PDB file of C-alpha atoms in Angstrom:
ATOM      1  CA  UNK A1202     161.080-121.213 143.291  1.00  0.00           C
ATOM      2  CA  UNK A1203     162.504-124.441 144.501  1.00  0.00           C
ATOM      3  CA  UNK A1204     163.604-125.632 148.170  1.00  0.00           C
ATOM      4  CA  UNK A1205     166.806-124.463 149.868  1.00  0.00           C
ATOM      5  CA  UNK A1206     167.837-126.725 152.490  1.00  0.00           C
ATOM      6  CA  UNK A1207     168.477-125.349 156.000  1.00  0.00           C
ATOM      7  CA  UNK A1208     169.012-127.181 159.247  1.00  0.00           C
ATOM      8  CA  UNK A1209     166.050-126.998 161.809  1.00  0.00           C
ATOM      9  CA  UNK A1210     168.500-127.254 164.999  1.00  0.00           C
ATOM     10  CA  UNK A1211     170.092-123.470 163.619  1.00  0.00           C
ATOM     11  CA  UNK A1212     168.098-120.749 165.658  1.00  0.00           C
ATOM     12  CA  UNK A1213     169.986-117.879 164.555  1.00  0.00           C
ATOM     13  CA  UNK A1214     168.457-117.859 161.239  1.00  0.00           C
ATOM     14  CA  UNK A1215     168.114-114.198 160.172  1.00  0.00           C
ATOM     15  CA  UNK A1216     164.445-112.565 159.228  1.00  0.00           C
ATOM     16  CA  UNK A1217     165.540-111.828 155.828  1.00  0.00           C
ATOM     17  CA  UNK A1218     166.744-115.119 154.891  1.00  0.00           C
ATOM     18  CA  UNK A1219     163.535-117.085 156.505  1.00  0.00           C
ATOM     19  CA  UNK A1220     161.657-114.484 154.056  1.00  0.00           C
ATOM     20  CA  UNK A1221     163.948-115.291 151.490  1.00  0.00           C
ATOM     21  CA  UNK A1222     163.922-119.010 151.564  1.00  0.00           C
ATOM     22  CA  UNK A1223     159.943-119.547 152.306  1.00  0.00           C
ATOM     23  CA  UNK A1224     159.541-117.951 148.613  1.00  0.00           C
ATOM     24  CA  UNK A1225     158.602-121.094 146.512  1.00  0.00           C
ATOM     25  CA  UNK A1226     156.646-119.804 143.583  1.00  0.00           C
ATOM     26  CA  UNK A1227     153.495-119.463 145.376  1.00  0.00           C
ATOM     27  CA  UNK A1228     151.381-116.936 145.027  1.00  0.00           C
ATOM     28  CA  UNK A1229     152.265-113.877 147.532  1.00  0.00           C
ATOM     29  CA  UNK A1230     154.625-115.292 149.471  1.00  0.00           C
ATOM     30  CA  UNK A1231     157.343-113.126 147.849  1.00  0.00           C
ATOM     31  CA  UNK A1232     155.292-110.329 148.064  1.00  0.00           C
ATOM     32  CA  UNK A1233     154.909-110.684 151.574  1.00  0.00           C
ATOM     33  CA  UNK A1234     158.436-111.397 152.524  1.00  0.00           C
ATOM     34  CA  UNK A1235     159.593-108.331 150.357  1.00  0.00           C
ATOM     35  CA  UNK A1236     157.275-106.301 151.835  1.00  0.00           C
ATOM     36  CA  UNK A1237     157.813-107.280 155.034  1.00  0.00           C
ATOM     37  CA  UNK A1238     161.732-106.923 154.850  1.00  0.00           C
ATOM     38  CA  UNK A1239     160.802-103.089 153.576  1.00  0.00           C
ATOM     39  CA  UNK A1240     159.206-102.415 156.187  1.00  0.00           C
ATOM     40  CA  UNK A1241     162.215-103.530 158.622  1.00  0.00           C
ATOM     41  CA  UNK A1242     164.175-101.219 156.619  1.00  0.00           C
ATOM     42  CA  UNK A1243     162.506 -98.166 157.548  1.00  0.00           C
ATOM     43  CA  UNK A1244     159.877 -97.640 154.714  1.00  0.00           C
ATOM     44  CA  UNK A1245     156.622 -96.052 155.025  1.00  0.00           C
ATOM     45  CA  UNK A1246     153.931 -98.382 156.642  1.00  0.00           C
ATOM     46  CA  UNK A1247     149.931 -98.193 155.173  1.00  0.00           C
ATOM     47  CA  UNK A1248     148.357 -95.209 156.565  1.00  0.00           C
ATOM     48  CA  UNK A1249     144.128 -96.041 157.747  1.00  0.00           C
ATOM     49  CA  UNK A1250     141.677 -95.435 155.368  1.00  0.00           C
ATOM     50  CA  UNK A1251     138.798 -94.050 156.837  1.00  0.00           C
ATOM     51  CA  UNK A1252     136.710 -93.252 153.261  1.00  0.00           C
ATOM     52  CA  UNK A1253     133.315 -95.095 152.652  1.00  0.00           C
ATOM     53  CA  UNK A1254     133.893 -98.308 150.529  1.00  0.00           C
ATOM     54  CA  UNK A1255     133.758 -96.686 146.698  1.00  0.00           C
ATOM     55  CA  UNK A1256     134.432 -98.722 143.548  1.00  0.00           C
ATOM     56  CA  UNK A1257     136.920 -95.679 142.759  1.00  0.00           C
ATOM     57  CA  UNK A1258     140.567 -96.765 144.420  1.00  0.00           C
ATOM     58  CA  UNK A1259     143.422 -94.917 145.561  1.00  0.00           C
ATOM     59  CA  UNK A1260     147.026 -96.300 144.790  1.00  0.00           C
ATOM     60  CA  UNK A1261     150.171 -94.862 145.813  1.00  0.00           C
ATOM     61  CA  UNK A1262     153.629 -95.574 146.204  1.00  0.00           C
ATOM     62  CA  UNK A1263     153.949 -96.310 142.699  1.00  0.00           C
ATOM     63  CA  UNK A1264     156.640 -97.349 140.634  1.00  0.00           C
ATOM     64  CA  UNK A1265     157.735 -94.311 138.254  1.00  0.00           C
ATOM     65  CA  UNK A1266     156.564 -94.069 134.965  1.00  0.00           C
ATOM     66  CA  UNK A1267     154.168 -96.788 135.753  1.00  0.00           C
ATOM     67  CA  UNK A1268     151.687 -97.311 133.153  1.00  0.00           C
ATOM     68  CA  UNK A1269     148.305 -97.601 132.851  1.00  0.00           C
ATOM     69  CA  UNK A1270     148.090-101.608 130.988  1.00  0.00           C
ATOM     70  CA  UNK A1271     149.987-102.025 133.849  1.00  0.00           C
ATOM     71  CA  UNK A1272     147.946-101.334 136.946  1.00  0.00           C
ATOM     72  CA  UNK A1273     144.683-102.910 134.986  1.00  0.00           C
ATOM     73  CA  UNK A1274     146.573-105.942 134.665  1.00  0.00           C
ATOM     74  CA  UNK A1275     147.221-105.924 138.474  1.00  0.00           C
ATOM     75  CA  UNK A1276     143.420-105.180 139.249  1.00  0.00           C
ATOM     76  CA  UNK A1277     141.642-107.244 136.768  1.00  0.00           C
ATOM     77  CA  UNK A1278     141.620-110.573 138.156  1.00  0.00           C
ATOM     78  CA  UNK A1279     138.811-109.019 140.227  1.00  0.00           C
ATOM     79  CA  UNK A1280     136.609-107.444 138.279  1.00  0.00           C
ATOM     80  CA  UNK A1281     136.813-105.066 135.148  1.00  0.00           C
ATOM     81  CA  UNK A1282     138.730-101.864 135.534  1.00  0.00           C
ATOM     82  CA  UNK A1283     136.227 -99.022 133.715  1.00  0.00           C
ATOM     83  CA  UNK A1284     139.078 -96.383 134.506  1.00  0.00           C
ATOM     84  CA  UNK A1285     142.609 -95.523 135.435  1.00  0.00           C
ATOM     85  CA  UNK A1286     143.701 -92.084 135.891  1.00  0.00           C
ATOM     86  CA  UNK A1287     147.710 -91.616 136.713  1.00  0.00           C
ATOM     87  CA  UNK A1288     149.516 -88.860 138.883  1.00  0.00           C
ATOM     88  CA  UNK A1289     152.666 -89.532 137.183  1.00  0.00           C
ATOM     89  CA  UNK A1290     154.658 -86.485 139.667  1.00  0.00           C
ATOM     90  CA  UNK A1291     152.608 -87.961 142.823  1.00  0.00           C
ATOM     91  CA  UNK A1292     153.505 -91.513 141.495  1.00  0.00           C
ATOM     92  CA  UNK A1293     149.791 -92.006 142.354  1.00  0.00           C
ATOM     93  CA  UNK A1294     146.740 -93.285 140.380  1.00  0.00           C
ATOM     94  CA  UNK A1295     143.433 -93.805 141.119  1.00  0.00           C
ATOM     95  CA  UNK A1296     141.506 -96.773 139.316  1.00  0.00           C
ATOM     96  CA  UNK A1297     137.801 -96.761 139.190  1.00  0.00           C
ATOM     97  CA  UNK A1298     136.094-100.731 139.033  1.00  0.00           C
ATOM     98  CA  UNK A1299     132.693-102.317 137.739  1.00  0.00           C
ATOM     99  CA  UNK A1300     130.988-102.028 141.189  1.00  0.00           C
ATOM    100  CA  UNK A1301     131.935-101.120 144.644  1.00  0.00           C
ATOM    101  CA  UNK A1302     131.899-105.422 144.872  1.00  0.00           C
ATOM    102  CA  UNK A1303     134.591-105.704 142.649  1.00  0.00           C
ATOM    103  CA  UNK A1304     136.730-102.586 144.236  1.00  0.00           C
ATOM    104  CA  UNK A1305     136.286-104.228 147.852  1.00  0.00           C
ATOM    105  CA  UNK A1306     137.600-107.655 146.953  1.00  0.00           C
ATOM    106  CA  UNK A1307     140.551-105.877 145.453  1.00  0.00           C
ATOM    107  CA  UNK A1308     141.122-104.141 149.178  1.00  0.00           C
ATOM    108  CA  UNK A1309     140.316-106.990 150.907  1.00  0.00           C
ATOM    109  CA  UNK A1310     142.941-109.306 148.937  1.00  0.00           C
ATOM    110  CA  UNK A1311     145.895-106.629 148.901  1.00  0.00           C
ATOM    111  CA  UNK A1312     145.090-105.915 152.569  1.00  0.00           C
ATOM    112  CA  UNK A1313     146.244-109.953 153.261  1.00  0.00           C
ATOM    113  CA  UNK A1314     148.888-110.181 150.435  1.00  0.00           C
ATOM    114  CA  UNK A1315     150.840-106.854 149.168  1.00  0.00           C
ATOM    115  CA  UNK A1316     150.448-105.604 145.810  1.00  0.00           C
ATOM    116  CA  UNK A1317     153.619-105.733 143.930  1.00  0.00           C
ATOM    117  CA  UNK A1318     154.116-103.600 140.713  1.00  0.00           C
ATOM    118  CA  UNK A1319     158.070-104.439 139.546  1.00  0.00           C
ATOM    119  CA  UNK A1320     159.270-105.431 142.904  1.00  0.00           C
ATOM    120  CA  UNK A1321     157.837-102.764 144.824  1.00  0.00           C
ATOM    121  CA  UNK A1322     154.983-102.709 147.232  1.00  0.00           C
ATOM    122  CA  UNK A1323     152.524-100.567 145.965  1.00  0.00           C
ATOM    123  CA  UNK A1324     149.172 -99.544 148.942  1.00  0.00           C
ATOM    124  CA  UNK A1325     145.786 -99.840 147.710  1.00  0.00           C
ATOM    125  CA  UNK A1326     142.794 -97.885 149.437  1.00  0.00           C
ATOM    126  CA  UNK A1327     139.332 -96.648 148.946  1.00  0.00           C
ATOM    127  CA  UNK A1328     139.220 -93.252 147.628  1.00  0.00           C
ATOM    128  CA  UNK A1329     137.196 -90.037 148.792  1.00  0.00           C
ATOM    129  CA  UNK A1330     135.801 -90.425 145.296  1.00  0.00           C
ATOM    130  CA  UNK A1331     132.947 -92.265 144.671  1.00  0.00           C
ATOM    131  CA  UNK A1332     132.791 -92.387 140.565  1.00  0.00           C
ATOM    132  CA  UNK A1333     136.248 -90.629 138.502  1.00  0.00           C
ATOM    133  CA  UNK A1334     134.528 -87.807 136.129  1.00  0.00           C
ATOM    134  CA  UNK A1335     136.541 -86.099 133.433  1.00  0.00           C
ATOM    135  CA  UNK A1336     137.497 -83.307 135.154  1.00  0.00           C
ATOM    136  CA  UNK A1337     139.442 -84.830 138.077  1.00  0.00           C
ATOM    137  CA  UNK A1338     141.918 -82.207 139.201  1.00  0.00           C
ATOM    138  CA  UNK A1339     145.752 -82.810 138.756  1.00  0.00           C
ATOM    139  CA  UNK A1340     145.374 -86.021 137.278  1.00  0.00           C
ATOM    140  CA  UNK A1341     147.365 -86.511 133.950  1.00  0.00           C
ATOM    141  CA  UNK A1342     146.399 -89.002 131.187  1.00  0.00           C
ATOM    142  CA  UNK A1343     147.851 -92.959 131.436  1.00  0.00           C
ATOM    143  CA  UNK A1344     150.777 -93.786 129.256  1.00  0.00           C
ATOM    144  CA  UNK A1345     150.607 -95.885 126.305  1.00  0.00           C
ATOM    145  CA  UNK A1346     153.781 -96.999 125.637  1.00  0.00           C
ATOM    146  CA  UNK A1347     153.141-100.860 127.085  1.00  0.00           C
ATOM    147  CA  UNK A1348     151.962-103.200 123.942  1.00  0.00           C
ATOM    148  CA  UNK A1349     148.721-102.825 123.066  1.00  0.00           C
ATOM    149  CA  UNK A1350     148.870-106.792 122.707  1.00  0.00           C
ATOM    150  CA  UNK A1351     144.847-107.853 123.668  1.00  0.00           C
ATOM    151  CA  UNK A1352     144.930-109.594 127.000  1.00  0.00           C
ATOM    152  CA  UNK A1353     144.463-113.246 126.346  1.00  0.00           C
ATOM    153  CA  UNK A1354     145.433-116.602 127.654  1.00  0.00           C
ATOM    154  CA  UNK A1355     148.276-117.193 125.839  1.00  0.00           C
ATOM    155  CA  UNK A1356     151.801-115.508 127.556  1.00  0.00           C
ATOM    156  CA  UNK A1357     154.846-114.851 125.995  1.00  0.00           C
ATOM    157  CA  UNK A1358     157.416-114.994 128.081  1.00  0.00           C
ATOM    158  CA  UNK A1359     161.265-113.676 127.800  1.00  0.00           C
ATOM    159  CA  UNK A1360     163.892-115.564 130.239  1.00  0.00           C
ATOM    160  CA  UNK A1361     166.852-113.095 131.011  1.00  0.00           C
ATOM    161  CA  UNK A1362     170.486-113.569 132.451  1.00  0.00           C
ATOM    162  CA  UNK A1363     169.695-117.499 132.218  1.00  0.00           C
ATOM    163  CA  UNK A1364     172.071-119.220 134.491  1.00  0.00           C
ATOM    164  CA  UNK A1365     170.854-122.483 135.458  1.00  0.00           C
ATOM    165  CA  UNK A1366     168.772-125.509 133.109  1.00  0.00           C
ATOM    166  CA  UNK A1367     165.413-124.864 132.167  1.00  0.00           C
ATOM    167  CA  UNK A1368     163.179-127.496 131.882  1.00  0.00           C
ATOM    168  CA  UNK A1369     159.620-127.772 131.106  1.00  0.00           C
ATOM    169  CA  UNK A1370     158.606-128.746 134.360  1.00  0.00           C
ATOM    170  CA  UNK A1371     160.360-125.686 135.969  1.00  0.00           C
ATOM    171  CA  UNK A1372     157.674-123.816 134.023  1.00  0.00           C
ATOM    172  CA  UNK A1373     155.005-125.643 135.122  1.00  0.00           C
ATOM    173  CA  UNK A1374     155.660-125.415 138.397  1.00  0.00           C
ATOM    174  CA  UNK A1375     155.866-121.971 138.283  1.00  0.00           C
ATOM    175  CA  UNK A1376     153.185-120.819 136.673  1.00  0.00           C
ATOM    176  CA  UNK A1377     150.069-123.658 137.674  1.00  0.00           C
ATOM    177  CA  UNK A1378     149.638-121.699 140.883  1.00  0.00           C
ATOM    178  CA  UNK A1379     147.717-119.278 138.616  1.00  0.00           C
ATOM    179  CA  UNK A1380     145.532-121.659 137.220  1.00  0.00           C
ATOM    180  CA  UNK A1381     145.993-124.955 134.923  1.00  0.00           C
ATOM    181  CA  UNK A1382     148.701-124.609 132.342  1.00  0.00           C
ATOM    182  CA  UNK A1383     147.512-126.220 129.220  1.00  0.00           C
ATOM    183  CA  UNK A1384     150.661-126.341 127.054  1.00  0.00           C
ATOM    184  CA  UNK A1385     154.067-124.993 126.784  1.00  0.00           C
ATOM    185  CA  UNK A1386     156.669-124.459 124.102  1.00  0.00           C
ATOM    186  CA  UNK A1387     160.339-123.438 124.048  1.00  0.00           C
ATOM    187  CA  UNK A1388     162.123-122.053 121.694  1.00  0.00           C
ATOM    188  CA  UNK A1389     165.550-119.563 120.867  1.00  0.00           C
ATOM    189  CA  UNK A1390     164.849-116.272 118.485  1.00  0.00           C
ATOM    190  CA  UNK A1391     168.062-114.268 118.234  1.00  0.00           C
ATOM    191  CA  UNK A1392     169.752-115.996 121.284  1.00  0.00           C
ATOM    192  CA  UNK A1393     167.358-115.062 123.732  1.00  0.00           C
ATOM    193  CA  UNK A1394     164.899-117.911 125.407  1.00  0.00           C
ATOM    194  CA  UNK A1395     161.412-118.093 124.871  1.00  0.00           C
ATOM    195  CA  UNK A1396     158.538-119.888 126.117  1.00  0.00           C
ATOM    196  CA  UNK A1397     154.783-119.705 125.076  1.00  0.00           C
ATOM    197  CA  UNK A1398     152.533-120.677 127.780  1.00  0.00           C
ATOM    198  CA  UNK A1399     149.020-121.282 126.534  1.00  0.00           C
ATOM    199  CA  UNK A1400     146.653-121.214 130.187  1.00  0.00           C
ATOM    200  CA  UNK A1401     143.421-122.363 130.926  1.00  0.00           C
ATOM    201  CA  UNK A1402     141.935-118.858 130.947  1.00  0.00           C
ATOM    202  CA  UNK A1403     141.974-115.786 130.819  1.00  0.00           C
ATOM    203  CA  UNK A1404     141.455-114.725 134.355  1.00  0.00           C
ATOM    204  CA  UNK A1405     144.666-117.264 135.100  1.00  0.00           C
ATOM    205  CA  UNK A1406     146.905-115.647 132.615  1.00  0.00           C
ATOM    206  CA  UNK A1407     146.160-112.360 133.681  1.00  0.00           C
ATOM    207  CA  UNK A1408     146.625-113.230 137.302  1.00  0.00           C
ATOM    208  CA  UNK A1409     150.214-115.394 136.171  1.00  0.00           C
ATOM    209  CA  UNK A1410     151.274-112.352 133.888  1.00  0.00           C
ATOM    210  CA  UNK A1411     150.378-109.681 137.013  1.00  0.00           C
ATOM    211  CA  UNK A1412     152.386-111.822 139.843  1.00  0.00           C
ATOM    212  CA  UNK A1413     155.627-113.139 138.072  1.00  0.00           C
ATOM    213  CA  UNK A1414     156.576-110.254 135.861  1.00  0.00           C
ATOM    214  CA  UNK A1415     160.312-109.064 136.467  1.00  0.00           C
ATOM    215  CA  UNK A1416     160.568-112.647 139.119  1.00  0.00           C
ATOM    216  CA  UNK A1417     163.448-114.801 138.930  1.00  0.00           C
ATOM    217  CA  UNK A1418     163.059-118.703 138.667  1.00  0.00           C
ATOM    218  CA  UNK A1419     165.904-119.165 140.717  1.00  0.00           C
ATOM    219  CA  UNK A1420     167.535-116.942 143.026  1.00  0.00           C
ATOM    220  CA  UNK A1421     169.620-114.226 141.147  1.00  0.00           C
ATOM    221  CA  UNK A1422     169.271-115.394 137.415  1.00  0.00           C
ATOM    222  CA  UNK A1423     166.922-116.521 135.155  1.00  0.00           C
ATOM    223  CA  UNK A1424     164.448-113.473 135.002  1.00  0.00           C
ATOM    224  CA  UNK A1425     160.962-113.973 133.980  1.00  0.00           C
ATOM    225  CA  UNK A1426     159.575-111.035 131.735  1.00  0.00           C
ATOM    226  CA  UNK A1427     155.474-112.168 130.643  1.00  0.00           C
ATOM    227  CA  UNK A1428     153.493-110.384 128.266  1.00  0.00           C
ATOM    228  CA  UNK A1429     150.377-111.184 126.119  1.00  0.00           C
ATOM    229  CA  UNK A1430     151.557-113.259 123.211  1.00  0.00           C
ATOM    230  CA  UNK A1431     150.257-111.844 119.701  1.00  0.00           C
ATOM    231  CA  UNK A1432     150.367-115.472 118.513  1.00  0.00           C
TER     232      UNK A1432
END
């Protein structure tokens, strides 16, 4: 999240580091860089989508044993999610939105700025479908094993392998991209380190909880694990 210094006069700086050090905490520039340096390595590129825009999406290349609290949290900042159905063997899941509105700001946005679901670039499309019904073949039922913690504006967030200082502004800095950051408190339970980060709303929680889950504040330590805080 914060600047690595570089000369200017050194041309031979390697693709993956320029990805590497542009990441500063803003919001998909990560994303991008890891997604671009994927692709470099060989992995599958976005295939066309030719379907009719549809408030039902298609999502593939997911992570396994992704959940379904997890893929609502990466698609409500746009609009609410009325459905999620998972292919857990396809690692494929189709999510059905409020209007065909909502589902085409969520293509438009992940067509400019990769989704990311744990570090991995998932592709988001419209599907064939037009409306998910009950009797969608080969589609099993979402997982519950995430915490049924209410979304809210209040995050509780879990700092692993912690390396370096952490200060209050380091939090701040990371997380006001998502919106304005109203208060934060530290603490130590049972020698891990805490933070509760109250934001200004809902929408900027979600979207804060959505792109820095599994991040690290600085390079190789200090990982950032956010959840809902039952507080």
């Amino acid at each position: 999240f914060f600047s690595l210094e570089r000369s200017e006069k050194d041309p031979r700086m390697k693709r993956n580091e320029m990805h590497t050090l542009g990441y500063q905490g803003m919001p998909g520039m990560q994303s991008m860089g890891m997604a671009s340096g994927m692709q470099m390595g060989g992995a599958k590129r976005h295939r066309p989508n030719n379907a009719s825009p549809s408030k039902c999406l298609h999502v593939r290349a997911l992570p396994y044993h992704v959940t379904e609290t997890e893929l609502s949290t990466l698609f409500s900042p746009f609009g609410r999610v009325e459905k999620v159905l998972i292919m857990v063997m396809k690692q494929q899941a189709f999510v059905q939105m409020e209007s065909v509105l909502a589902a085409t700001n969520v293509v438009n946005h992940y067509a400019l700025v990769p989704a990311m679901l744990r570090n991995k670039a998932v592709y988001v499309q419209y599907s064939n479908h037009q409306e998910l019904t009950a009797s969608q073949p080969t589609v099993s039922q979402p997982q519950r094993t995430m915490s049924s913690t209410p979304a809210n504006s209040v995050l509780m967030v879990n700092i692993e392998n912690v390396q370096a200082p952490i200060t209050l502004d380091n939090l701040v800095t990371i997380f006001k991209p998502y919106g304005q950051v109203l208060r934060i408190v530290t603490f130590i339970k049972n020698g891990a380190y805490k933070a509760l980060v109250e934001m200004s709303s809902l929408e900027a929680a979600t979207a804060a909880k959505a792109n820095l889950e599994g991040k690290d504040m600085f390079q190789g330590c200090c990982t950032l694990h956010v959840n809902f805080s039952k507080l």
